[in-house]
Structure formats: structure tokens, C-alpha cells
PDB file of C-alpha atoms in Angstrom:
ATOM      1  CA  UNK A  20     -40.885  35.236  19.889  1.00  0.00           C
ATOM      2  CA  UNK A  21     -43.541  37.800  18.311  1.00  0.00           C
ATOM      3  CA  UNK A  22     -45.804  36.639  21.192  1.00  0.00           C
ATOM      4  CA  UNK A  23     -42.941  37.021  24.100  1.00  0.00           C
ATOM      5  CA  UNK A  24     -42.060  40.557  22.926  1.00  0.00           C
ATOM      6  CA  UNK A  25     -45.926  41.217  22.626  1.00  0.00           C
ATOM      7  CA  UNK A  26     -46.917  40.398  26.226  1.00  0.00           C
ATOM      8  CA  UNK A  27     -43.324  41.072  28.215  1.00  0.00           C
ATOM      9  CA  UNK A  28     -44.737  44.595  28.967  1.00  0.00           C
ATOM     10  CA  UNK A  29     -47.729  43.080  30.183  1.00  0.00           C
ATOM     11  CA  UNK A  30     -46.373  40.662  32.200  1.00  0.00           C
ATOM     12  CA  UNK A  31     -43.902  43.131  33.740  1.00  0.00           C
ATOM     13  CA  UNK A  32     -46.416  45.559  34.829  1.00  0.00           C
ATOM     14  CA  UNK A  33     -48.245  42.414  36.575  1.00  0.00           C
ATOM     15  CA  UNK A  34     -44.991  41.690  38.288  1.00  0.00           C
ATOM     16  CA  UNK A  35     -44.433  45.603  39.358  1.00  0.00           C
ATOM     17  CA  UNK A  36     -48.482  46.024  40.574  1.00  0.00           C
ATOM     18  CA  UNK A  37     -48.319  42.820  42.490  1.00  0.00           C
ATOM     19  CA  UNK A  38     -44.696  43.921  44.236  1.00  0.00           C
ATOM     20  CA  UNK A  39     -46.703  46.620  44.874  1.00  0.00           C
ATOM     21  CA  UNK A  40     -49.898  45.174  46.122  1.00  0.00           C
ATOM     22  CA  UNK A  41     -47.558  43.218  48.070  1.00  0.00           C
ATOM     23  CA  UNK A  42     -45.825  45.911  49.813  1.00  0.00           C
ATOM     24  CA  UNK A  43     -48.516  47.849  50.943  1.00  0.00           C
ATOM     25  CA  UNK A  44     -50.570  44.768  52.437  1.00  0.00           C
ATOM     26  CA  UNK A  45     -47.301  44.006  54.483  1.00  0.00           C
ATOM     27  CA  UNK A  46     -47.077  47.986  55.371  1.00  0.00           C
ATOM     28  CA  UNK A  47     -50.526  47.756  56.641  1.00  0.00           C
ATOM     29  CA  UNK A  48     -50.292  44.368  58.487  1.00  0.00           C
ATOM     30  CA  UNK A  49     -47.081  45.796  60.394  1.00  0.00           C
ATOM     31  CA  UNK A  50     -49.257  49.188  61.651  1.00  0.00           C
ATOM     32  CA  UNK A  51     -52.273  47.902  62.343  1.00  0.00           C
ATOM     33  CA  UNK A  52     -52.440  44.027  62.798  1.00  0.00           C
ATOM     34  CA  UNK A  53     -48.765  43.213  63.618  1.00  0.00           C
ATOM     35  CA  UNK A  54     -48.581  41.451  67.220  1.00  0.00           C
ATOM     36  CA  UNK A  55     -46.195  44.509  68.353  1.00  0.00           C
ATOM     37  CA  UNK A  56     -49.048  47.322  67.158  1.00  0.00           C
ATOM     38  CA  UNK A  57     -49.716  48.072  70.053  1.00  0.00           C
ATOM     39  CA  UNK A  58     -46.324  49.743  71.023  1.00  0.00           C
ATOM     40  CA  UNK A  59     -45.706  53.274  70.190  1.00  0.00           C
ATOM     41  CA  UNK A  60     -42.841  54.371  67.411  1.00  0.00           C
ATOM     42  CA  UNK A  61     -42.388  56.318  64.480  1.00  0.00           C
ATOM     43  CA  UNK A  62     -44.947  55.033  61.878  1.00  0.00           C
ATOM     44  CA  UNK A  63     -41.985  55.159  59.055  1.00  0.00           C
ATOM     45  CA  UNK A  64     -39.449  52.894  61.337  1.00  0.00           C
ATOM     46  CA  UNK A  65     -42.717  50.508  61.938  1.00  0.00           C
ATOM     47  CA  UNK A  66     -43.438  50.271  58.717  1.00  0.00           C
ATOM     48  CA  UNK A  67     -40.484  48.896  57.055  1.00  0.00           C
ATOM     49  CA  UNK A  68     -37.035  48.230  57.201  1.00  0.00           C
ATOM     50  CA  UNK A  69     -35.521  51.252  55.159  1.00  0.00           C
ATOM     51  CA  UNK A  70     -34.945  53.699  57.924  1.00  0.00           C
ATOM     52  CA  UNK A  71     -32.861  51.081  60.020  1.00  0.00           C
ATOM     53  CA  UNK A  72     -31.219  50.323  56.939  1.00  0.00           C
ATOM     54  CA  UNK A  73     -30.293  53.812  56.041  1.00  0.00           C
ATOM     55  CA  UNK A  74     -28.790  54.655  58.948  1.00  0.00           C
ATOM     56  CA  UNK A  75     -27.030  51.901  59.617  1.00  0.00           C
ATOM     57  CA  UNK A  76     -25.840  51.404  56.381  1.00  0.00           C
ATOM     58  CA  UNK A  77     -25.192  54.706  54.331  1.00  0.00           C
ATOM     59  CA  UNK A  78     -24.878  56.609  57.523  1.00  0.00           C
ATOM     60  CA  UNK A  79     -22.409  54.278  59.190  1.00  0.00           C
ATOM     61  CA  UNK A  80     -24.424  52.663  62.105  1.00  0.00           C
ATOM     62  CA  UNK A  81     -25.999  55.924  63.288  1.00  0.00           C
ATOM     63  CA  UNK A  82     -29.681  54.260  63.915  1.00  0.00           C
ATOM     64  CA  UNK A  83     -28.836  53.517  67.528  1.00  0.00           C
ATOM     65  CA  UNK A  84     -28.633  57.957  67.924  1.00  0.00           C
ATOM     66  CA  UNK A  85     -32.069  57.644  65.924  1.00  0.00           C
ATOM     67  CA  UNK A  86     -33.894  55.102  68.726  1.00  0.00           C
ATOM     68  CA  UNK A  87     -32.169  57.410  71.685  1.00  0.00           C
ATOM     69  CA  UNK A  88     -34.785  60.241  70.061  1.00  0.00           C
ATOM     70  CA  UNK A  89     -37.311  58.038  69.176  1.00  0.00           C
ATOM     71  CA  UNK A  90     -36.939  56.460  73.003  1.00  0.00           C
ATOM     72  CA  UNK A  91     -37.168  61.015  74.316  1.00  0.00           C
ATOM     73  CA  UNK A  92     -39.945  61.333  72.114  1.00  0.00           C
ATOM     74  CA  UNK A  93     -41.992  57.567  72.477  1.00  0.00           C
ATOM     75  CA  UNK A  94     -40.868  56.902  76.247  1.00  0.00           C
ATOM     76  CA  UNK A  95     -39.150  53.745  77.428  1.00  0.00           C
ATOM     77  CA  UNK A  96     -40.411  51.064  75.283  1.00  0.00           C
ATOM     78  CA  UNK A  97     -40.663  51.557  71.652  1.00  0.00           C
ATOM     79  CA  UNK A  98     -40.641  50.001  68.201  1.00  0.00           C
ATOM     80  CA  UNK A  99     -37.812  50.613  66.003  1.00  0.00           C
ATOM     81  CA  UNK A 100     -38.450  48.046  63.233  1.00  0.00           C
ATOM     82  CA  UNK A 101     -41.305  45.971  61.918  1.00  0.00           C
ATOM     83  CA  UNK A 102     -40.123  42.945  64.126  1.00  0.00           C
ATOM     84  CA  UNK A 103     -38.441  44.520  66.899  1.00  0.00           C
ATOM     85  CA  UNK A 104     -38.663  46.295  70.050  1.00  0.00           C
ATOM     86  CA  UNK A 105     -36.076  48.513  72.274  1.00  0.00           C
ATOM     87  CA  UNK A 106     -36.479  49.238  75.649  1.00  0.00           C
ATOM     88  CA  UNK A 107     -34.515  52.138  77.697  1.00  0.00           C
ATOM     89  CA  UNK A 108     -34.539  50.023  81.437  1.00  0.00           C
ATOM     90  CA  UNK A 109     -31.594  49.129  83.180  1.00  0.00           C
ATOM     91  CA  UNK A 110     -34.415  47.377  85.577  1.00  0.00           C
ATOM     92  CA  UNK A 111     -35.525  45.435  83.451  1.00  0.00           C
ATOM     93  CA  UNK A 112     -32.919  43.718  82.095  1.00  0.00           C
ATOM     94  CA  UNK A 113     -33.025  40.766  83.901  1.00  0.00           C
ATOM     95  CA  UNK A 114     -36.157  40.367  82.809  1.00  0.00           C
ATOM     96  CA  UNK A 115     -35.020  40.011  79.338  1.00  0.00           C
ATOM     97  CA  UNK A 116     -31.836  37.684  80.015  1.00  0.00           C
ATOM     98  CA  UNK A 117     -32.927  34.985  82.358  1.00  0.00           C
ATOM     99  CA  UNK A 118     -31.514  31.925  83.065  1.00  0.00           C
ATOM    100  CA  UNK A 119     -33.237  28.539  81.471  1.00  0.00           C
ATOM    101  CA  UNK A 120     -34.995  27.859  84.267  1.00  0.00           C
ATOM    102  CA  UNK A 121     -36.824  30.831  84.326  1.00  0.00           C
ATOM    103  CA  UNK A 122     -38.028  30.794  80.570  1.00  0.00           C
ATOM    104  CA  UNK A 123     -36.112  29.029  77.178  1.00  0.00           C
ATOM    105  CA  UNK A 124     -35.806  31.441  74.331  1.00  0.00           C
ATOM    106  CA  UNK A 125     -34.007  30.573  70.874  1.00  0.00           C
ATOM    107  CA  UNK A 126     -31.937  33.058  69.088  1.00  0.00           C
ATOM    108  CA  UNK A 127     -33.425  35.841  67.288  1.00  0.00           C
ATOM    109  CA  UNK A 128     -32.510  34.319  63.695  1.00  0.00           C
ATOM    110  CA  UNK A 129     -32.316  37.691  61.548  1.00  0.00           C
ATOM    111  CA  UNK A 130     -28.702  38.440  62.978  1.00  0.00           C
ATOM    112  CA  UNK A 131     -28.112  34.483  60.744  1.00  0.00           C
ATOM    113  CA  UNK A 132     -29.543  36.213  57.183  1.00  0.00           C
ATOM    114  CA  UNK A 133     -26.997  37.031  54.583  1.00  0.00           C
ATOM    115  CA  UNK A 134     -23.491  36.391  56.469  1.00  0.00           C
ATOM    116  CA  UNK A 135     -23.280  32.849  55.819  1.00  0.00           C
ATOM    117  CA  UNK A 136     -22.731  31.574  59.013  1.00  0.00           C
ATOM    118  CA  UNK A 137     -26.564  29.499  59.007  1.00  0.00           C
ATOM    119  CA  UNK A 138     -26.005  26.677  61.220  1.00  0.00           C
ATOM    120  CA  UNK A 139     -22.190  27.338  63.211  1.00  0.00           C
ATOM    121  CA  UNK A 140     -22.034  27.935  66.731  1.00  0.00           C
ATOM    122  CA  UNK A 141     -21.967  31.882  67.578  1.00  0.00           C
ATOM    123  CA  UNK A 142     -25.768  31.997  65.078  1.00  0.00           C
ATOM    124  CA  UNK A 143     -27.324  28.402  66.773  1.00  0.00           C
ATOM    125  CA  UNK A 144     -31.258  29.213  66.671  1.00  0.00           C
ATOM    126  CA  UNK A 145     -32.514  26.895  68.614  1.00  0.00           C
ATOM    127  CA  UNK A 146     -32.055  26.786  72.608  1.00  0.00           C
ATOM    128  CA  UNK A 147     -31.484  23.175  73.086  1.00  0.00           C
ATOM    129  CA  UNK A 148     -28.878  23.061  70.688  1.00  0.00           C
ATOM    130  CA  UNK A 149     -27.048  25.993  71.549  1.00  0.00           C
ATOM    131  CA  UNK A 150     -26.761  24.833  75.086  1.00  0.00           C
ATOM    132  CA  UNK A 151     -25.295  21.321  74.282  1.00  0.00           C
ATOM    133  CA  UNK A 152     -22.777  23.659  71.517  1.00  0.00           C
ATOM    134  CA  UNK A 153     -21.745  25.942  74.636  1.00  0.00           C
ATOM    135  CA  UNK A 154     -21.393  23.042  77.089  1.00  0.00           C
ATOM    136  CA  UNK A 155     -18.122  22.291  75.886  1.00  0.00           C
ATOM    137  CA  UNK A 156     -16.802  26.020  75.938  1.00  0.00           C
ATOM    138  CA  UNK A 157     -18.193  27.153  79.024  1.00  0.00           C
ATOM    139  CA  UNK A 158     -14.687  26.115  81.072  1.00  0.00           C
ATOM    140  CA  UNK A 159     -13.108  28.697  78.958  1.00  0.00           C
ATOM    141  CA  UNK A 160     -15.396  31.060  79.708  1.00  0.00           C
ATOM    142  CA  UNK A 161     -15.325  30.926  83.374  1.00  0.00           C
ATOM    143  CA  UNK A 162     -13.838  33.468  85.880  1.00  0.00           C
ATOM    144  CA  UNK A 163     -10.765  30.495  86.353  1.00  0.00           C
ATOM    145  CA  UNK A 164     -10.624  30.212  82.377  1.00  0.00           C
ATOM    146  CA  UNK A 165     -10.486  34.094  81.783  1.00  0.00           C
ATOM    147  CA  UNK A 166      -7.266  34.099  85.150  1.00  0.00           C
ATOM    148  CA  UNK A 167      -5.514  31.684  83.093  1.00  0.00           C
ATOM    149  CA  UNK A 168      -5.316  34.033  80.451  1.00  0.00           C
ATOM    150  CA  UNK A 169      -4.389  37.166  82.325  1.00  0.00           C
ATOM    151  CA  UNK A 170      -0.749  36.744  81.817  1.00  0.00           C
ATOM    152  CA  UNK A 171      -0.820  36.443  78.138  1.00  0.00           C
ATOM    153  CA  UNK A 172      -3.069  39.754  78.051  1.00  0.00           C
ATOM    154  CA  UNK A 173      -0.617  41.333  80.019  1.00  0.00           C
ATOM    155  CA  UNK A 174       2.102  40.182  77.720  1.00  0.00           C
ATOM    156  CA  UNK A 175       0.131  41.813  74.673  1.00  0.00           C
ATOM    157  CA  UNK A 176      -0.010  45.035  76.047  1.00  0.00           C
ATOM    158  CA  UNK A 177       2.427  45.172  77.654  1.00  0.00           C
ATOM    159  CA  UNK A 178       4.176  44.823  73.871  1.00  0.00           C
ATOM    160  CA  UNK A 179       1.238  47.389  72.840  1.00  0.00           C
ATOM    161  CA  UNK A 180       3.089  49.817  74.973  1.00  0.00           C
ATOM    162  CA  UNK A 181       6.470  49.204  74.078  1.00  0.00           C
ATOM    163  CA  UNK A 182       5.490  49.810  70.915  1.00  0.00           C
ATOM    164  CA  UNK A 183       3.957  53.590  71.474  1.00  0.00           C
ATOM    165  CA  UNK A 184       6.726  54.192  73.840  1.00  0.00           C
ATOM    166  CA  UNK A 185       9.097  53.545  70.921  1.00  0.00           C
ATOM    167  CA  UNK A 186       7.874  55.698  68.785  1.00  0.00           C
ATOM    168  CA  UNK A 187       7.719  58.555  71.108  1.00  0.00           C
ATOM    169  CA  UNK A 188       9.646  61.738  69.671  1.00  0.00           C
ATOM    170  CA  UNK A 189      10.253  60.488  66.052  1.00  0.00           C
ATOM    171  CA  UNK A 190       7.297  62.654  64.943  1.00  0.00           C
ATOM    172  CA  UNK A 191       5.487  59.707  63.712  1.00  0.00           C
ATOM    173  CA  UNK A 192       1.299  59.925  63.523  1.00  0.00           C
ATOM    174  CA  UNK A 193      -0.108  56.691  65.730  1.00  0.00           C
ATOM    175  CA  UNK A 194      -3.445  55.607  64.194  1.00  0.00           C
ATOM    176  CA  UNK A 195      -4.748  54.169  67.387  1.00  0.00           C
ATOM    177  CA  UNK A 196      -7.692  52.619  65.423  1.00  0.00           C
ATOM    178  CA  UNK A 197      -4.955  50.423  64.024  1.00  0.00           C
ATOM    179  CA  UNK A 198      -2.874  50.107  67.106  1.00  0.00           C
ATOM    180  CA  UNK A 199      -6.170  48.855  69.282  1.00  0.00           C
ATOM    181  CA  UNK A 200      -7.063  46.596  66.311  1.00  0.00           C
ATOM    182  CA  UNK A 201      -3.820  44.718  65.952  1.00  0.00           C
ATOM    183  CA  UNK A 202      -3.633  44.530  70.089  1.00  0.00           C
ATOM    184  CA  UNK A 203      -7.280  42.412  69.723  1.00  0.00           C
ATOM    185  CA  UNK A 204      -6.293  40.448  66.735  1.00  0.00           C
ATOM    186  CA  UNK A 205      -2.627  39.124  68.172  1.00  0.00           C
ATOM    187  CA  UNK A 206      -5.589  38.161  71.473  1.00  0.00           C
ATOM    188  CA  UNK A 207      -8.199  36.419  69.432  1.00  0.00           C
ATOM    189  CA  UNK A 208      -4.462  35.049  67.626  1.00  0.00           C
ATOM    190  CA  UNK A 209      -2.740  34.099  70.506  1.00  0.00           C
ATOM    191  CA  UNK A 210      -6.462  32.262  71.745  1.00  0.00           C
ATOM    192  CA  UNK A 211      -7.064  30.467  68.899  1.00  0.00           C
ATOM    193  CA  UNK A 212      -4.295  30.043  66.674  1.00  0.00           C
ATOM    194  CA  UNK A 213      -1.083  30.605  68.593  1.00  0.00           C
ATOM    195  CA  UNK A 214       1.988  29.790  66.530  1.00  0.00           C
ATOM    196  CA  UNK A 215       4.419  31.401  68.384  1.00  0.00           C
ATOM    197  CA  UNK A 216       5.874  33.467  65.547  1.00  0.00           C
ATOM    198  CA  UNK A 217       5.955  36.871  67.321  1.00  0.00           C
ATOM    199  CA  UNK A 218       7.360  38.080  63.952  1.00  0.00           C
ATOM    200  CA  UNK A 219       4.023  37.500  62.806  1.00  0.00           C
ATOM    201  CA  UNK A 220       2.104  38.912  65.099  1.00  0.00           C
ATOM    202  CA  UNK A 221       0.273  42.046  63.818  1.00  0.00           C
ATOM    203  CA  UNK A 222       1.788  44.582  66.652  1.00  0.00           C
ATOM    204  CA  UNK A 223       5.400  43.474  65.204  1.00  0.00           C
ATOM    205  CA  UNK A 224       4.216  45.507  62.048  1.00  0.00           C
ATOM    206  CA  UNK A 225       5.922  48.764  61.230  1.00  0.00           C
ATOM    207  CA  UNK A 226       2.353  50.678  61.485  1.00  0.00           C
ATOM    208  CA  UNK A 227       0.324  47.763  63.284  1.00  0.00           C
ATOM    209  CA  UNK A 228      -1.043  46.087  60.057  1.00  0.00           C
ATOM    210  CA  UNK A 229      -3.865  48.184  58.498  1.00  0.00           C
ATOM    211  CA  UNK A 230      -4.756  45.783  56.188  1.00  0.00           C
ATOM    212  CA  UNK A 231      -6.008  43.892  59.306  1.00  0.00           C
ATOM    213  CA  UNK A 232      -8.176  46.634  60.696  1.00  0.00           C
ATOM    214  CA  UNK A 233      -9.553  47.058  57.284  1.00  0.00           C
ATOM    215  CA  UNK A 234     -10.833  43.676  57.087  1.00  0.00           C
ATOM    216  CA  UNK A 235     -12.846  43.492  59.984  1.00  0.00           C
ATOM    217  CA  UNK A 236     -13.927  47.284  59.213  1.00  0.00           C
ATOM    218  CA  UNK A 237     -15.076  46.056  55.702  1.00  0.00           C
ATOM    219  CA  UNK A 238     -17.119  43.499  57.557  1.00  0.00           C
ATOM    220  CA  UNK A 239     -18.492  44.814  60.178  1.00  0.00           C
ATOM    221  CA  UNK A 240     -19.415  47.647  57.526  1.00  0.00           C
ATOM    222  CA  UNK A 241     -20.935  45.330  55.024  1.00  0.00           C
ATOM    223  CA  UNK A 242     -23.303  43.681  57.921  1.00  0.00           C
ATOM    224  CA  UNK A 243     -26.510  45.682  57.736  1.00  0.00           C
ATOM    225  CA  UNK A 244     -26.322  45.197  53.459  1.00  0.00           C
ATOM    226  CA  UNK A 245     -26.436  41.593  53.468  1.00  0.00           C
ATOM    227  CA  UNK A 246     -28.800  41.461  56.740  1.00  0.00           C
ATOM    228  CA  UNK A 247     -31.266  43.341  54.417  1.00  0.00           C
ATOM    229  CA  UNK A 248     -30.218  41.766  51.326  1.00  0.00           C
ATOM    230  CA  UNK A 249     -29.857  37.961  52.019  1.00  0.00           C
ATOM    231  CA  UNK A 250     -29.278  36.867  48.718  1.00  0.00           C
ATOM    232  CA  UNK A 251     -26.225  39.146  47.756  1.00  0.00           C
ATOM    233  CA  UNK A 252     -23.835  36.522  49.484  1.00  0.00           C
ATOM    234  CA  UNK A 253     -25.729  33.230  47.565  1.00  0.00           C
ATOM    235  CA  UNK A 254     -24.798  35.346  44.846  1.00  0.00           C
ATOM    236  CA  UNK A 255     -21.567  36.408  45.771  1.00  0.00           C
ATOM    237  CA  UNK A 256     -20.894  31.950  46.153  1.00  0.00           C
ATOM    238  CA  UNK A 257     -21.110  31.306  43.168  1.00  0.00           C
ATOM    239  CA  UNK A 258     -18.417  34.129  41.923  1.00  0.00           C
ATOM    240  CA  UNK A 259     -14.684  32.183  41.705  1.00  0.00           C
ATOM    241  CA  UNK A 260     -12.306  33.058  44.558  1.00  0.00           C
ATOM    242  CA  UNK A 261      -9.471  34.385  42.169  1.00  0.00           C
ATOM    243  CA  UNK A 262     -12.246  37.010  40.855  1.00  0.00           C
ATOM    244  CA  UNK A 263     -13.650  38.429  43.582  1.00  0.00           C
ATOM    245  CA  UNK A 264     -10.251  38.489  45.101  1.00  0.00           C
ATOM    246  CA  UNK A 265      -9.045  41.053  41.731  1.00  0.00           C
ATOM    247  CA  UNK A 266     -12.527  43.021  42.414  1.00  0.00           C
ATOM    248  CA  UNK A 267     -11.670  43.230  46.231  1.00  0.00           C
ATOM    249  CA  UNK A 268      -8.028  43.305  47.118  1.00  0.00           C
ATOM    250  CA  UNK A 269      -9.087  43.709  50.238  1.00  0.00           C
ATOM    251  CA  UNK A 270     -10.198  40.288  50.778  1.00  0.00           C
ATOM    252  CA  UNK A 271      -7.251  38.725  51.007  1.00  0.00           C
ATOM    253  CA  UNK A 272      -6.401  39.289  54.542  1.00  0.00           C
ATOM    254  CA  UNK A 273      -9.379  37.846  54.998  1.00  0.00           C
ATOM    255  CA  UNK A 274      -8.863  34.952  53.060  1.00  0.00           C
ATOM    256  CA  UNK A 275      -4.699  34.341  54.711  1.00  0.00           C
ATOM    257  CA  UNK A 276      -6.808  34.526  58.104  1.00  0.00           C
ATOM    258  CA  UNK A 277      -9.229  31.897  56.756  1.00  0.00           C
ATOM    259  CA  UNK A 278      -6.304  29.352  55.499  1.00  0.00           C
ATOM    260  CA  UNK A 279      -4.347  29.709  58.598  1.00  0.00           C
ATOM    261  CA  UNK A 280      -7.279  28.837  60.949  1.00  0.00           C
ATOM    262  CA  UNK A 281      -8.203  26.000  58.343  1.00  0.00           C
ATOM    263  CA  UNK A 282      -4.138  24.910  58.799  1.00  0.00           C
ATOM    264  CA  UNK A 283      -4.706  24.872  62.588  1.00  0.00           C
ATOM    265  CA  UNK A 284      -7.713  23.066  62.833  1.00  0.00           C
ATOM    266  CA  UNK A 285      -6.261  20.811  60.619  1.00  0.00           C
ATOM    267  CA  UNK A 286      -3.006  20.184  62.803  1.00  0.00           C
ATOM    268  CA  UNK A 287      -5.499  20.093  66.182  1.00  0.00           C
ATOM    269  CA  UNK A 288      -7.722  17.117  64.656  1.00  0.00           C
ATOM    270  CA  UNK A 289      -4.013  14.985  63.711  1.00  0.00           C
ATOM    271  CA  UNK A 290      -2.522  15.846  66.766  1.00  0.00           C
ATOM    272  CA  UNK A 291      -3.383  12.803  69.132  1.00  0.00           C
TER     273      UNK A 291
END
């Protein structure tokens, strides 16, 4: 033990110089020998991934405002992280999206780190895969797919209306955050997991279920952490339901939502 005690500062201040070391070898490699060095930017967004972090984490997804200046100042192609590029040209677009004929790209895999969906459909990295995934999903995707649901989005808002029209002259405050959110979620609800309760839906609720629209706020807000920090949600797996649940009330919404899609999916695989 003697011994341990004796050399733990030793060995920690090897740790902390080779993080170090480390960290400024990658710094240099992403200026200077990076295959993207040769594209103008701000040398502090090239070199690491802090700025984008910063912004779009503590300042609440304000880096795309940041790469509009950095796009006045650099011109229409620019670097705006060590990996990644941004370019300000409607005419090029289609130059970027092609069809597989034209060139086969696999998905960009960084938007897969730290949300623990490696491996499902929406985050499938390679090409080949993700094509035979979407084959079966393209008919709902289709201009005659998206008719056949006009009348149920017509339904929803037309019930999103009723809703605002009832409310008119009682002096009541409409958070339309909440309203919009609910009118998306009974959608995605009436898609995927239509019961046919309308008591349940989330525009039957006396002020359009805010518990709902802080769920997917919560999430959408907590994407750029665990995108930088991958190993907060391995972490975060091994931590019992029922506790996480007491530290984050909020997660329950999330977790009814998760049960009653597990319940349909369920019912669809026993249904013949």
C-alpha cells in the first residue's frame, strides 16, 4: 500500500501529460494534416469540438447562427468542426444528395454516438443495408402513401382548432409550443400506435399535455451532451429504472410512451 500511495502522484501526472500530449498532437493533425485542411474556418472550431459543443449545448443550439458568420466571414464552403464541412449553395445540393446510381454513401455515423440507437433503422451506417431496411417502408412514404393519410391530418387539426376556438374569450394563456407538440404527437400516435381512445389523445388534455412536450424537449436538449460524451448513456444502463426514474420524474412519459409502443408491437406480431 506504502508503494501505491508513493507512486499514485506519479502515475497521475503521467496520465495528465500524456492526455495532454495527446490533445495537442490531435489539435495539430486537425490544422495542418487533417484531409479537410485545406478548407478555410475559424482555427478554434477546426481544432476541436468545444465550440460546437458550447453552443449547441449551453447556449441551446445556437452554433448554426455561429456557421451563418463564419460562412460571411470564410465564404461558401467552410469548416465548422474537426470532421465536418458546411456549405452555403442551394446549387449544389444535388450534388450532395444523389441518387445510388450516381455515387453510394453510408451514413455519417457520429449522429449514432451516445443515444443508443447503434444498429436500428433511422442510424443504419452502411448503404446496402439501409436500402434493403427502407425497401419495406418506402410505400408509406410515397406521394399515394402520404394521400392516404390526408384525411386523418385533417381530422387532427381540425380537433387542434376546435380546441383554440374553445377557449376563445375565457382569458386563458395558449402555450402554442404545447398545443403544436400535442397536434404532432396524436400524428406520429395515430401513425404508429392508433388505439382509438380519443380520450387519450394528448389534444383531449385540459392544457395539451406538457409533460409530453417536455419529453421530447428534454431529448432533443440532451442530444449534443451525449453526442460529445458517448459514454454517459453506457453509464446511465447500468443505473436501475426505478432510480433514475426518482432522479428524473420527467422520464416517465417517456418511459409510458416506450411500454405502449412495446404493447403494440407486441399485439401486431400475434395478430395473424
Amino acid at each position: 500500500m506504502d508503494y501505491i500511495a508513493l507512486n499514485l502522484p506519479f502515475t497521475l501526472t503521467r496520465l495528465a501529460g500524456s492526455y495532454i500530449l495527446y490533445s495537442l498532437g490531435l489539435i495539430i493533425y486537425n490544422l495542418y494534416f487533417s484531409p479537410l485542411s485545406k478548407f478555410p474556418g475559424s482555427k478554434w472550431v477546426i481544432a476541436t469540438y468545444w465550440p460546437e459543443f458550447y453552443y449547441d449545448w449551453w447556449c441551446n443550439g445556437k452554433y448554426l447562427f455561429e456557421i451563418e458568420k463564419m460562412h460571411n466571414k470564410y465564404g461558401p464552403i467552410i469548416r465548422i468542426n474537426p470532421e465536418e464541412l458546411s456549405i452555403r449553395d442551394p446549387d449544389f445540393y444535388n450534388e450532395i444528395y444523389v441518387t445510388e446510381s450516381k455515387r453510394r454513401t453510408s451514413h455519417y455515423d457520429v449522429f449514432c454516438k451516445g443515444i443508443d440507437f447503434d444498429g436500428s433503422h433511422l442510424l443504419t451506417v452502411d448503404h446496402d443495408l439501409h436500402r434493403r431496411r427502407r425497401k419495406p417502408l418506402e410505400p408509406f412514404f410515397s406521394r399515394q402513401g402520404i394521400m392516404r393519410l390526408q384525411d386523418m391530418l385533417a381530422e387532427v387539426a381540425l380537433k387542434l382548432e376546435s380546441r383554440i376556438r374553445a377557449l376563445e374569450g375565457t382569458n386563458t394563456v395558449i402555450r402554442l409550443d404545447h398545443a403544436f407538440s400535442a397536434f404532432s404527437g396524436d400524428i406520429i400516435g395515430k401513425i404508429c400506435l392508433d388505439s382509438g381512445d380519443e380520450s387519450k389523445t394528448f389534444l383531449s388534455h385540459p392544457t395539451f399535455n406538457p409533460e409530453w412536450y417536455d419529453t421530447i424537449h428534454t431529448i432533443v436538449r440532451s442530444i449534443p451532451l451525449f453526442t460529445a460524451f458517448p459514454w454517459i448513456v453506457q453509464v446511465v444502463s447500468f443505473i436501475p429504472e426505478s432510480i433514475l426514474l426518482r432522479a428524473f420524474p420527467r422520464g416517465q412519459m417517456f418511459n409510458n410512451f416506450k411500454e405502449v409502443c412495446k404493447r403494440s408491437l407486441s399485439s401486431t406480431f400475434i395478430e395473424p
